[in-house]
Amino acid sequence: MSDVLTNDVARLQAFNRDYARHLAMLEEGLVRGDFNPTEVRVLLELACRDGVTAADLCRLLRLNAGYVSRLLAGLEMRGVLARRPAVHDARASVLVLTDAGRTVSNQLDAAASAAGARLLGPLSAAGQAQLVEAMEQIRRLLSEPGTDYVLRDPRPGDMGWVVHRHGALYAREYGWNTEFEALVADIVARYLREHDARTERCWIAECAGTPVGSVLVVRHDAQTAKLRLLYVDASARGRGIGRRLVDEAIAFAAAVGYRRMVLWTNAALVDAGRLFAEAGFELLTEQPEQLFGKPQVSQLWARTL
């Protein structure tokens, strides 16, 4: 081990020893006699997220699936957690807090807030901001790809975010004008007005409570679904979110009876084209066009389900 690395490890160990004392302060009052620390983490996750599955918890908390299954069964027996059929697929289930579970989570959240206030209280406003930013940087640096996000149904305001992010990203990265943002707004408005929950669905990818991705499945005809508005924010790329969104869209379309899925994209979106090919789509046609203020090559892709 190099001298530099040895020194860095020693500094890390010193940080761990010191931070353990502060962590004990933060956790004070969170662990009640009838809930262990991991159960508390599960309750707090469910309190702030919608549409969470057991698989999501495994990723978020980095826990073994078998252990999570036993833990959830125990929480169900104690009446604080229940399973509900997913809105768009009755064969799948999402985890929700019961009224009793919500009461417990509110108590835990209040205790956590009080502990956080005690930790930050002695610091100046500048010191508080510096500490919180340093904590966020540590979290980002140590976060493993694919472990820190969930997919959920859209909430009020999310669809406006979808329009905004598409417009901003494609203007910045490709120089497209507002015609593209208008197209996205039309797609979103039609989805909100005419959405049929039996055959159409939207997913929002969320990291640390912030939306970072989206995709829609809409009806093209009785046999054909259309994949639309796939988006992953630049800050969240490399986590496999785009592939997961596409996989979920394909699985949903097949489950509700579509036989085929199509999508329209642009030759300039090389990474997206690679993702679609890996997901089993085939490029059917290409068409040179003048769109969004730029010469474009529109593409139609399709795959059977």
PDB file of C-alpha atoms in Angstrom:
ATOM      1  CA  MET A   1       0.000   0.000   0.000  1.00  0.00           C
ATOM      2  CA  SER A   2       1.416   3.409  -0.972  1.00  0.00           C
ATOM      3  CA  ASP A   3       2.181   6.010   1.677  1.00  0.00           C
ATOM      4  CA  VAL A   4      -0.504   8.294   0.195  1.00  0.00           C
ATOM      5  CA  LEU A   5      -3.159   5.563   0.336  1.00  0.00           C
ATOM      6  CA  THR A   6      -2.072   4.550   3.850  1.00  0.00           C
ATOM      7  CA  ASN A   7      -2.484   8.146   4.989  1.00  0.00           C
ATOM      8  CA  ASP A   8      -5.917   8.412   3.308  1.00  0.00           C
ATOM      9  CA  VAL A   9      -7.082   5.194   4.982  1.00  0.00           C
ATOM     10  CA  ALA A  10      -5.920   6.483   8.379  1.00  0.00           C
ATOM     11  CA  ARG A  11      -7.847   9.720   7.838  1.00  0.00           C
ATOM     12  CA  LEU A  12     -10.919   7.733   6.823  1.00  0.00           C
ATOM     13  CA  GLN A  13     -10.694   5.636   9.988  1.00  0.00           C
ATOM     14  CA  ALA A  14     -10.382   8.786  12.088  1.00  0.00           C
ATOM     15  CA  PHE A  15     -13.476  10.192  10.383  1.00  0.00           C
ATOM     16  CA  ASN A  16     -15.391   6.959  11.039  1.00  0.00           C
ATOM     17  CA  ARG A  17     -14.502   6.978  14.743  1.00  0.00           C
ATOM     18  CA  ASP A  18     -15.567  10.585  15.155  1.00  0.00           C
ATOM     19  CA  TYR A  19     -18.672  10.325  12.996  1.00  0.00           C
ATOM     20  CA  ALA A  20     -19.874   7.260  14.905  1.00  0.00           C
ATOM     21  CA  ARG A  21     -20.485   9.511  17.895  1.00  0.00           C
ATOM     22  CA  HIS A  22     -22.548  11.928  15.792  1.00  0.00           C
ATOM     23  CA  LEU A  23     -24.415   9.049  14.163  1.00  0.00           C
ATOM     24  CA  ALA A  24     -25.418   7.756  17.577  1.00  0.00           C
ATOM     25  CA  MET A  25     -26.862  11.199  18.260  1.00  0.00           C
ATOM     26  CA  LEU A  26     -28.814  11.171  15.001  1.00  0.00           C
ATOM     27  CA  GLU A  27     -30.208   7.705  15.702  1.00  0.00           C
ATOM     28  CA  GLU A  28     -31.179   8.546  19.264  1.00  0.00           C
ATOM     29  CA  GLY A  29     -34.877   7.928  19.727  1.00  0.00           C
ATOM     30  CA  LEU A  30     -35.316   6.321  16.290  1.00  0.00           C
ATOM     31  CA  VAL A  31     -35.064   2.678  17.359  1.00  0.00           C
ATOM     32  CA  ARG A  32     -38.102   1.751  19.409  1.00  0.00           C
ATOM     33  CA  GLY A  33     -38.307  -1.442  21.371  1.00  0.00           C
ATOM     34  CA  ASP A  34     -40.523  -3.130  18.766  1.00  0.00           C
ATOM     35  CA  PHE A  35     -38.537  -2.104  15.631  1.00  0.00           C
ATOM     36  CA  ASN A  36     -34.911  -2.813  14.841  1.00  0.00           C
ATOM     37  CA  PRO A  37     -32.743  -0.339  12.867  1.00  0.00           C
ATOM     38  CA  THR A  38     -33.384  -1.999   9.497  1.00  0.00           C
ATOM     39  CA  GLU A  39     -37.139  -2.031  10.064  1.00  0.00           C
ATOM     40  CA  VAL A  40     -36.947   1.663  10.900  1.00  0.00           C
ATOM     41  CA  ARG A  41     -35.144   2.293   7.594  1.00  0.00           C
ATOM     42  CA  VAL A  42     -37.879   0.443   5.703  1.00  0.00           C
ATOM     43  CA  LEU A  43     -40.663   2.395   7.401  1.00  0.00           C
ATOM     44  CA  LEU A  44     -38.987   5.717   6.656  1.00  0.00           C
ATOM     45  CA  GLU A  45     -38.375   4.771   3.006  1.00  0.00           C
ATOM     46  CA  LEU A  46     -42.022   3.811   2.514  1.00  0.00           C
ATOM     47  CA  ALA A  47     -43.167   7.024   4.173  1.00  0.00           C
ATOM     48  CA  CYS A  48     -41.456   9.186   1.559  1.00  0.00           C
ATOM     49  CA  ARG A  49     -41.869   7.103  -1.623  1.00  0.00           C
ATOM     50  CA  ASP A  50     -44.801   5.827  -3.656  1.00  0.00           C
ATOM     51  CA  GLY A  51     -44.982   2.587  -5.620  1.00  0.00           C
ATOM     52  CA  VAL A  52     -42.067   0.895  -3.840  1.00  0.00           C
ATOM     53  CA  THR A  53     -41.641  -2.851  -4.392  1.00  0.00           C
ATOM     54  CA  ALA A  54     -39.620  -5.383  -2.446  1.00  0.00           C
ATOM     55  CA  ALA A  55     -37.039  -5.333  -5.241  1.00  0.00           C
ATOM     56  CA  ASP A  56     -36.756  -1.543  -4.899  1.00  0.00           C
ATOM     57  CA  LEU A  57     -36.014  -1.932  -1.182  1.00  0.00           C
ATOM     58  CA  CYS A  58     -33.281  -4.458  -1.937  1.00  0.00           C
ATOM     59  CA  ARG A  59     -31.606  -1.915  -4.226  1.00  0.00           C
ATOM     60  CA  LEU A  60     -32.134   1.103  -1.985  1.00  0.00           C
ATOM     61  CA  LEU A  61     -31.016  -0.556   1.240  1.00  0.00           C
ATOM     62  CA  ARG A  62     -28.531  -3.002  -0.348  1.00  0.00           C
ATOM     63  CA  LEU A  63     -30.103  -5.973   1.389  1.00  0.00           C
ATOM     64  CA  ASN A  64     -30.494  -9.631   0.472  1.00  0.00           C
ATOM     65  CA  ALA A  65     -33.865 -10.485  -1.102  1.00  0.00           C
ATOM     66  CA  GLY A  66     -34.506 -13.330   1.312  1.00  0.00           C
ATOM     67  CA  TYR A  67     -33.843 -11.113   4.324  1.00  0.00           C
ATOM     68  CA  VAL A  68     -36.100  -8.374   2.943  1.00  0.00           C
ATOM     69  CA  SER A  69     -38.876 -10.911   2.362  1.00  0.00           C
ATOM     70  CA  ARG A  70     -38.732 -12.091   5.992  1.00  0.00           C
ATOM     71  CA  LEU A  71     -38.513  -8.520   7.285  1.00  0.00           C
ATOM     72  CA  LEU A  72     -41.568  -7.422   5.293  1.00  0.00           C
ATOM     73  CA  ALA A  73     -43.550 -10.435   6.467  1.00  0.00           C
ATOM     74  CA  GLY A  74     -42.802  -9.460  10.061  1.00  0.00           C
ATOM     75  CA  LEU A  75     -43.913  -5.869   9.503  1.00  0.00           C
ATOM     76  CA  GLU A  76     -47.129  -7.120   7.903  1.00  0.00           C
ATOM     77  CA  MET A  77     -47.850  -9.319  10.915  1.00  0.00           C
ATOM     78  CA  ARG A  78     -47.445  -6.293  13.186  1.00  0.00           C
ATOM     79  CA  GLY A  79     -49.964  -4.349  11.137  1.00  0.00           C
ATOM     80  CA  VAL A  80     -47.740  -1.477  10.003  1.00  0.00           C
ATOM     81  CA  LEU A  81     -47.276  -2.561   6.383  1.00  0.00           C
ATOM     82  CA  ALA A  82     -49.544  -3.957   3.657  1.00  0.00           C
ATOM     83  CA  ARG A  83     -49.216  -5.053   0.056  1.00  0.00           C
ATOM     84  CA  ARG A  84     -51.484  -3.623  -2.634  1.00  0.00           C
ATOM     85  CA  PRO A  85     -51.852  -4.629  -6.292  1.00  0.00           C
ATOM     86  CA  ALA A  86     -49.985  -2.261  -8.569  1.00  0.00           C
ATOM     87  CA  VAL A  87     -52.353   0.124 -10.313  1.00  0.00           C
ATOM     88  CA  HIS A  88     -51.344  -1.029 -13.781  1.00  0.00           C
ATOM     89  CA  ASP A  89     -50.567  -4.706 -13.137  1.00  0.00           C
ATOM     90  CA  ALA A  90     -52.622  -6.677 -10.631  1.00  0.00           C
ATOM     91  CA  ARG A  91     -50.016  -9.452 -10.657  1.00  0.00           C
ATOM     92  CA  ALA A  92     -47.435  -7.135  -9.128  1.00  0.00           C
ATOM     93  CA  SER A  93     -47.642  -5.606  -5.660  1.00  0.00           C
ATOM     94  CA  VAL A  94     -46.391  -2.441  -4.055  1.00  0.00           C
ATOM     95  CA  LEU A  95     -45.692  -1.820  -0.386  1.00  0.00           C
ATOM     96  CA  VAL A  96     -47.713   0.732   1.569  1.00  0.00           C
ATOM     97  CA  LEU A  97     -47.888   1.810   5.182  1.00  0.00           C
ATOM     98  CA  THR A  98     -51.115   1.154   7.061  1.00  0.00           C
ATOM     99  CA  ASP A  99     -52.615   3.854   9.265  1.00  0.00           C
ATOM    100  CA  ALA A 100     -50.696   2.366  12.186  1.00  0.00           C
ATOM    101  CA  GLY A 101     -47.531   2.307  10.106  1.00  0.00           C
ATOM    102  CA  ARG A 102     -48.035   5.924   9.101  1.00  0.00           C
ATOM    103  CA  THR A 103     -48.376   6.898  12.751  1.00  0.00           C
ATOM    104  CA  VAL A 104     -45.127   5.134  13.608  1.00  0.00           C
ATOM    105  CA  SER A 105     -43.297   6.664  10.630  1.00  0.00           C
ATOM    106  CA  ASN A 106     -44.473  10.146  11.627  1.00  0.00           C
ATOM    107  CA  GLN A 107     -43.076   9.593  15.117  1.00  0.00           C
ATOM    108  CA  LEU A 108     -39.790   8.347  13.679  1.00  0.00           C
ATOM    109  CA  ASP A 109     -39.578  11.271  11.275  1.00  0.00           C
ATOM    110  CA  ALA A 110     -40.164  13.754  14.104  1.00  0.00           C
ATOM    111  CA  ALA A 111     -37.417  12.087  16.148  1.00  0.00           C
ATOM    112  CA  ALA A 112     -35.023  12.186  13.186  1.00  0.00           C
ATOM    113  CA  SER A 113     -35.764  15.869  12.568  1.00  0.00           C
ATOM    114  CA  ALA A 114     -35.159  16.715  16.215  1.00  0.00           C
ATOM    115  CA  ALA A 115     -31.851  14.823  16.192  1.00  0.00           C
ATOM    116  CA  GLY A 116     -30.776  16.580  12.998  1.00  0.00           C
ATOM    117  CA  ALA A 117     -31.611  19.964  14.496  1.00  0.00           C
ATOM    118  CA  ARG A 118     -29.512  19.161  17.568  1.00  0.00           C
ATOM    119  CA  LEU A 119     -26.551  18.255  15.352  1.00  0.00           C
ATOM    120  CA  LEU A 120     -26.804  21.342  13.124  1.00  0.00           C
ATOM    121  CA  GLY A 121     -27.869  23.797  15.825  1.00  0.00           C
ATOM    122  CA  PRO A 122     -24.388  24.692  17.172  1.00  0.00           C
ATOM    123  CA  LEU A 123     -23.106  25.523  13.666  1.00  0.00           C
ATOM    124  CA  SER A 124     -23.382  28.855  11.882  1.00  0.00           C
ATOM    125  CA  ALA A 125     -25.584  29.109   8.793  1.00  0.00           C
ATOM    126  CA  ALA A 126     -22.479  28.845   6.617  1.00  0.00           C
ATOM    127  CA  GLY A 127     -21.255  25.855   8.608  1.00  0.00           C
ATOM    128  CA  GLN A 128     -24.614  24.119   8.277  1.00  0.00           C
ATOM    129  CA  ALA A 129     -24.602  24.584   4.496  1.00  0.00           C
ATOM    130  CA  GLN A 130     -21.008  23.346   4.265  1.00  0.00           C
ATOM    131  CA  LEU A 131     -21.749  20.240   6.343  1.00  0.00           C
ATOM    132  CA  VAL A 132     -24.859  19.317   4.390  1.00  0.00           C
ATOM    133  CA  GLU A 133     -23.092  19.776   1.045  1.00  0.00           C
ATOM    134  CA  ALA A 134     -20.161  17.635   2.240  1.00  0.00           C
ATOM    135  CA  MET A 135     -22.588  14.894   3.309  1.00  0.00           C
ATOM    136  CA  GLU A 136     -24.301  15.021  -0.070  1.00  0.00           C
ATOM    137  CA  GLN A 137     -20.947  14.775  -1.851  1.00  0.00           C
ATOM    138  CA  ILE A 138     -19.999  11.706   0.210  1.00  0.00           C
ATOM    139  CA  ARG A 139     -23.342  10.113  -0.625  1.00  0.00           C
ATOM    140  CA  ARG A 140     -22.864  10.736  -4.350  1.00  0.00           C
ATOM    141  CA  LEU A 141     -19.294   9.441  -4.406  1.00  0.00           C
ATOM    142  CA  LEU A 142     -20.115   6.209  -2.557  1.00  0.00           C
ATOM    143  CA  SER A 143     -23.381   5.521  -4.336  1.00  0.00           C
ATOM    144  CA  GLU A 144     -23.246   2.354  -6.445  1.00  0.00           C
ATOM    145  CA  PRO A 145     -24.796   2.419  -9.951  1.00  0.00           C
ATOM    146  CA  GLY A 146     -28.286   1.006  -9.968  1.00  0.00           C
ATOM    147  CA  THR A 147     -28.855   1.065  -6.200  1.00  0.00           C
ATOM    148  CA  ASP A 148     -30.168   4.530  -5.473  1.00  0.00           C
ATOM    149  CA  TYR A 149     -33.283   5.017  -7.576  1.00  0.00           C
ATOM    150  CA  VAL A 150     -36.877   3.849  -7.772  1.00  0.00           C
ATOM    151  CA  LEU A 151     -39.472   3.856 -10.528  1.00  0.00           C
ATOM    152  CA  ARG A 152     -42.886   5.199  -9.586  1.00  0.00           C
ATOM    153  CA  ASP A 153     -46.139   6.448 -11.052  1.00  0.00           C
ATOM    154  CA  PRO A 154     -46.270  10.179 -11.853  1.00  0.00           C
ATOM    155  CA  ARG A 155     -47.535  12.629  -9.260  1.00  0.00           C
ATOM    156  CA  PRO A 156     -49.066  16.086  -9.851  1.00  0.00           C
ATOM    157  CA  GLY A 157     -46.401  18.312 -11.375  1.00  0.00           C
ATOM    158  CA  ASP A 158     -44.295  15.474 -12.766  1.00  0.00           C
ATOM    159  CA  MET A 159     -45.640  15.752 -16.289  1.00  0.00           C
ATOM    160  CA  GLY A 160     -44.783  19.438 -16.393  1.00  0.00           C
ATOM    161  CA  TRP A 161     -41.290  18.409 -15.324  1.00  0.00           C
ATOM    162  CA  VAL A 162     -41.154  15.941 -18.245  1.00  0.00           C
ATOM    163  CA  VAL A 163     -41.904  18.740 -20.718  1.00  0.00           C
ATOM    164  CA  HIS A 164     -39.416  21.109 -19.112  1.00  0.00           C
ATOM    165  CA  ARG A 165     -36.559  18.615 -18.961  1.00  0.00           C
ATOM    166  CA  HIS A 166     -37.015  17.443 -22.550  1.00  0.00           C
ATOM    167  CA  GLY A 167     -37.089  21.033 -23.803  1.00  0.00           C
ATOM    168  CA  ALA A 168     -34.034  22.078 -21.790  1.00  0.00           C
ATOM    169  CA  LEU A 169     -31.909  19.004 -22.522  1.00  0.00           C
ATOM    170  CA  TYR A 170     -32.471  18.836 -26.276  1.00  0.00           C
ATOM    171  CA  ALA A 171     -31.922  22.565 -26.677  1.00  0.00           C
ATOM    172  CA  ARG A 172     -28.667  22.355 -24.724  1.00  0.00           C
ATOM    173  CA  GLU A 173     -27.247  19.114 -26.163  1.00  0.00           C
ATOM    174  CA  TYR A 174     -28.594  19.204 -29.745  1.00  0.00           C
ATOM    175  CA  GLY A 175     -29.579  22.812 -30.392  1.00  0.00           C
ATOM    176  CA  TRP A 176     -33.237  21.961 -31.074  1.00  0.00           C
ATOM    177  CA  ASN A 177     -35.693  24.847 -30.971  1.00  0.00           C
ATOM    178  CA  THR A 178     -39.008  25.164 -29.134  1.00  0.00           C
ATOM    179  CA  GLU A 179     -40.848  23.134 -31.784  1.00  0.00           C
ATOM    180  CA  PHE A 180     -39.583  20.045 -29.976  1.00  0.00           C
ATOM    181  CA  GLU A 181     -40.762  21.277 -26.587  1.00  0.00           C
ATOM    182  CA  ALA A 182     -44.162  21.990 -28.151  1.00  0.00           C
ATOM    183  CA  LEU A 183     -44.269  18.410 -29.494  1.00  0.00           C
ATOM    184  CA  VAL A 184     -43.484  17.005 -26.045  1.00  0.00           C
ATOM    185  CA  ALA A 185     -46.137  19.252 -24.491  1.00  0.00           C
ATOM    186  CA  ASP A 186     -48.710  17.938 -26.979  1.00  0.00           C
ATOM    187  CA  ILE A 187     -47.809  14.310 -26.180  1.00  0.00           C
ATOM    188  CA  VAL A 188     -48.061  14.954 -22.450  1.00  0.00           C
ATOM    189  CA  ALA A 189     -51.326  16.885 -22.735  1.00  0.00           C
ATOM    190  CA  ARG A 190     -52.907  14.094 -24.771  1.00  0.00           C
ATOM    191  CA  TYR A 191     -51.723  11.492 -22.280  1.00  0.00           C
ATOM    192  CA  LEU A 192     -53.206  13.434 -19.356  1.00  0.00           C
ATOM    193  CA  ARG A 193     -56.527  14.001 -21.144  1.00  0.00           C
ATOM    194  CA  GLU A 194     -57.000  10.565 -22.688  1.00  0.00           C
ATOM    195  CA  HIS A 195     -54.971   8.213 -20.478  1.00  0.00           C
ATOM    196  CA  ASP A 196     -56.434   4.694 -20.218  1.00  0.00           C
ATOM    197  CA  ALA A 197     -54.874   2.999 -17.181  1.00  0.00           C
ATOM    198  CA  ARG A 198     -55.618  -0.437 -18.639  1.00  0.00           C
ATOM    199  CA  THR A 199     -53.421   0.022 -21.700  1.00  0.00           C
ATOM    200  CA  GLU A 200     -51.181   3.029 -21.043  1.00  0.00           C
ATOM    201  CA  ARG A 201     -48.675   3.944 -18.375  1.00  0.00           C
ATOM    202  CA  CYS A 202     -45.990   6.426 -17.372  1.00  0.00           C
ATOM    203  CA  TRP A 203     -42.997   5.807 -15.113  1.00  0.00           C
ATOM    204  CA  ILE A 204     -40.937   8.433 -13.316  1.00  0.00           C
ATOM    205  CA  ALA A 205     -37.437   7.472 -12.179  1.00  0.00           C
ATOM    206  CA  GLU A 206     -36.519   9.126  -8.891  1.00  0.00           C
ATOM    207  CA  CYS A 207     -33.175   9.486  -7.105  1.00  0.00           C
ATOM    208  CA  ALA A 208     -33.040  10.843  -3.556  1.00  0.00           C
ATOM    209  CA  GLY A 209     -36.547  12.269  -3.937  1.00  0.00           C
ATOM    210  CA  THR A 210     -35.774  14.044  -7.224  1.00  0.00           C
ATOM    211  CA  PRO A 211     -37.178  13.026 -10.643  1.00  0.00           C
ATOM    212  CA  VAL A 212     -34.389  12.042 -13.037  1.00  0.00           C
ATOM    213  CA  GLY A 213     -36.100  10.039 -15.788  1.00  0.00           C
ATOM    214  CA  SER A 214     -39.325   9.155 -17.563  1.00  0.00           C
ATOM    215  CA  VAL A 215     -40.942   6.952 -20.172  1.00  0.00           C
ATOM    216  CA  LEU A 216     -44.496   6.494 -21.488  1.00  0.00           C
ATOM    217  CA  VAL A 217     -46.345   3.597 -23.059  1.00  0.00           C
ATOM    218  CA  VAL A 218     -49.352   4.740 -25.102  1.00  0.00           C
ATOM    219  CA  ARG A 219     -51.801   2.968 -27.414  1.00  0.00           C
ATOM    220  CA  HIS A 220     -51.013   3.120 -31.121  1.00  0.00           C
ATOM    221  CA  ASP A 221     -53.690   0.617 -32.116  1.00  0.00           C
ATOM    222  CA  ALA A 222     -55.303  -2.494 -30.648  1.00  0.00           C
ATOM    223  CA  GLN A 223     -52.203  -4.616 -31.275  1.00  0.00           C
ATOM    224  CA  THR A 224     -49.450  -2.013 -31.041  1.00  0.00           C
ATOM    225  CA  ALA A 225     -48.040   0.015 -28.168  1.00  0.00           C
ATOM    226  CA  LYS A 226     -45.854   3.065 -28.659  1.00  0.00           C
ATOM    227  CA  LEU A 227     -42.895   3.923 -26.419  1.00  0.00           C
ATOM    228  CA  ARG A 228     -42.569   7.675 -25.956  1.00  0.00           C
ATOM    229  CA  LEU A 229     -40.575  10.334 -24.083  1.00  0.00           C
ATOM    230  CA  LEU A 230     -37.730   8.193 -22.777  1.00  0.00           C
ATOM    231  CA  TYR A 231     -35.520  10.557 -20.795  1.00  0.00           C
ATOM    232  CA  VAL A 232     -32.683  10.217 -18.282  1.00  0.00           C
ATOM    233  CA  ASP A 233     -31.164  13.318 -16.744  1.00  0.00           C
ATOM    234  CA  ALA A 234     -27.439  13.810 -17.319  1.00  0.00           C
ATOM    235  CA  SER A 235     -26.862  13.706 -13.542  1.00  0.00           C
ATOM    236  CA  ALA A 236     -28.277  10.158 -13.355  1.00  0.00           C
ATOM    237  CA  ARG A 237     -26.702   8.473 -16.370  1.00  0.00           C
ATOM    238  CA  GLY A 238     -24.599   5.371 -15.896  1.00  0.00           C
ATOM    239  CA  ARG A 239     -26.974   3.807 -13.373  1.00  0.00           C
ATOM    240  CA  GLY A 240     -28.881   1.655 -15.864  1.00  0.00           C
ATOM    241  CA  ILE A 241     -32.014   3.775 -15.466  1.00  0.00           C
ATOM    242  CA  GLY A 242     -32.678   4.099 -19.203  1.00  0.00           C
ATOM    243  CA  ARG A 243     -32.503   0.343 -19.740  1.00  0.00           C
ATOM    244  CA  ARG A 244     -34.751  -0.301 -16.733  1.00  0.00           C
ATOM    245  CA  LEU A 245     -37.333   2.180 -18.015  1.00  0.00           C
ATOM    246  CA  VAL A 246     -37.365   0.489 -21.421  1.00  0.00           C
ATOM    247  CA  ASP A 247     -37.586  -2.979 -19.855  1.00  0.00           C
ATOM    248  CA  GLU A 248     -40.526  -1.932 -17.672  1.00  0.00           C
ATOM    249  CA  ALA A 249     -42.289  -0.430 -20.679  1.00  0.00           C
ATOM    250  CA  ILE A 250     -41.830  -3.620 -22.719  1.00  0.00           C
ATOM    251  CA  ALA A 251     -42.995  -5.839 -19.849  1.00  0.00           C
ATOM    252  CA  PHE A 252     -46.105  -3.737 -19.259  1.00  0.00           C
ATOM    253  CA  ALA A 253     -47.041  -3.656 -22.945  1.00  0.00           C
ATOM    254  CA  ALA A 254     -46.720  -7.433 -23.212  1.00  0.00           C
ATOM    255  CA  ALA A 255     -48.683  -7.987 -19.980  1.00  0.00           C
ATOM    256  CA  VAL A 256     -51.696  -5.954 -21.142  1.00  0.00           C
ATOM    257  CA  GLY A 257     -51.934  -7.755 -24.473  1.00  0.00           C
ATOM    258  CA  TYR A 258     -50.069  -5.729 -27.059  1.00  0.00           C
ATOM    259  CA  ARG A 259     -48.307  -7.816 -29.704  1.00  0.00           C
ATOM    260  CA  ARG A 260     -45.889  -5.187 -30.975  1.00  0.00           C
ATOM    261  CA  MET A 261     -44.149  -2.013 -29.779  1.00  0.00           C
ATOM    262  CA  VAL A 262     -42.943   0.873 -31.946  1.00  0.00           C
ATOM    263  CA  LEU A 263     -41.060   4.083 -31.274  1.00  0.00           C
ATOM    264  CA  TRP A 264     -39.921   7.163 -33.151  1.00  0.00           C
ATOM    265  CA  THR A 265     -36.487   8.624 -32.522  1.00  0.00           C
ATOM    266  CA  ASN A 266     -33.691  10.476 -34.261  1.00  0.00           C
ATOM    267  CA  ALA A 267     -30.396   9.256 -35.710  1.00  0.00           C
ATOM    268  CA  ALA A 268     -28.554  11.910 -33.697  1.00  0.00           C
ATOM    269  CA  LEU A 269     -29.518  10.103 -30.484  1.00  0.00           C
ATOM    270  CA  VAL A 270     -26.823   7.452 -30.817  1.00  0.00           C
ATOM    271  CA  ASP A 271     -26.930   6.225 -27.217  1.00  0.00           C
ATOM    272  CA  ALA A 272     -30.705   5.843 -27.366  1.00  0.00           C
ATOM    273  CA  GLY A 273     -30.453   3.871 -30.592  1.00  0.00           C
ATOM    274  CA  ARG A 274     -27.916   1.531 -29.007  1.00  0.00           C
ATOM    275  CA  LEU A 275     -30.225   1.048 -26.010  1.00  0.00           C
ATOM    276  CA  PHE A 276     -33.203   0.256 -28.237  1.00  0.00           C
ATOM    277  CA  ALA A 277     -31.191  -2.273 -30.245  1.00  0.00           C
ATOM    278  CA  GLU A 278     -30.052  -3.988 -27.035  1.00  0.00           C
ATOM    279  CA  ALA A 279     -33.698  -4.167 -25.934  1.00  0.00           C
ATOM    280  CA  GLY A 280     -34.681  -6.058 -29.091  1.00  0.00           C
ATOM    281  CA  PHE A 281     -35.936  -3.232 -31.311  1.00  0.00           C
ATOM    282  CA  GLU A 282     -35.085  -3.207 -35.001  1.00  0.00           C
ATOM    283  CA  LEU A 283     -34.637  -0.105 -37.139  1.00  0.00           C
ATOM    284  CA  LEU A 284     -37.346  -0.192 -39.835  1.00  0.00           C
ATOM    285  CA  THR A 285     -37.071   3.110 -41.688  1.00  0.00           C
ATOM    286  CA  GLU A 286     -35.062   6.342 -41.806  1.00  0.00           C
ATOM    287  CA  GLN A 287     -36.358   9.618 -43.236  1.00  0.00           C
ATOM    288  CA  PRO A 288     -34.369  12.860 -43.753  1.00  0.00           C
ATOM    289  CA  GLU A 289     -36.407  15.818 -42.505  1.00  0.00           C
ATOM    290  CA  GLN A 290     -36.110  19.418 -41.364  1.00  0.00           C
ATOM    291  CA  LEU A 291     -37.301  19.358 -37.735  1.00  0.00           C
ATOM    292  CA  PHE A 292     -36.816  21.469 -34.616  1.00  0.00           C
ATOM    293  CA  GLY A 293     -34.700  23.977 -36.539  1.00  0.00           C
ATOM    294  CA  LYS A 294     -32.153  21.398 -37.713  1.00  0.00           C
ATOM    295  CA  PRO A 295     -31.699  18.836 -40.510  1.00  0.00           C
ATOM    296  CA  GLN A 296     -32.683  15.501 -38.961  1.00  0.00           C
ATOM    297  CA  VAL A 297     -32.896  11.824 -39.809  1.00  0.00           C
ATOM    298  CA  SER A 298     -36.075  10.445 -38.255  1.00  0.00           C
ATOM    299  CA  GLN A 299     -36.121   6.749 -37.394  1.00  0.00           C
ATOM    300  CA  LEU A 300     -38.907   4.238 -36.811  1.00  0.00           C
ATOM    301  CA  TRP A 301     -38.032   1.221 -34.623  1.00  0.00           C
ATOM    302  CA  ALA A 302     -40.196  -1.781 -33.706  1.00  0.00           C
ATOM    303  CA  ARG A 303     -40.103  -5.117 -31.915  1.00  0.00           C
ATOM    304  CA  THR A 304     -42.542  -7.970 -31.315  1.00  0.00           C
ATOM    305  CA  LEU A 305     -43.759  -8.702 -27.782  1.00  0.00           C
TER     306      LEU A 305
END
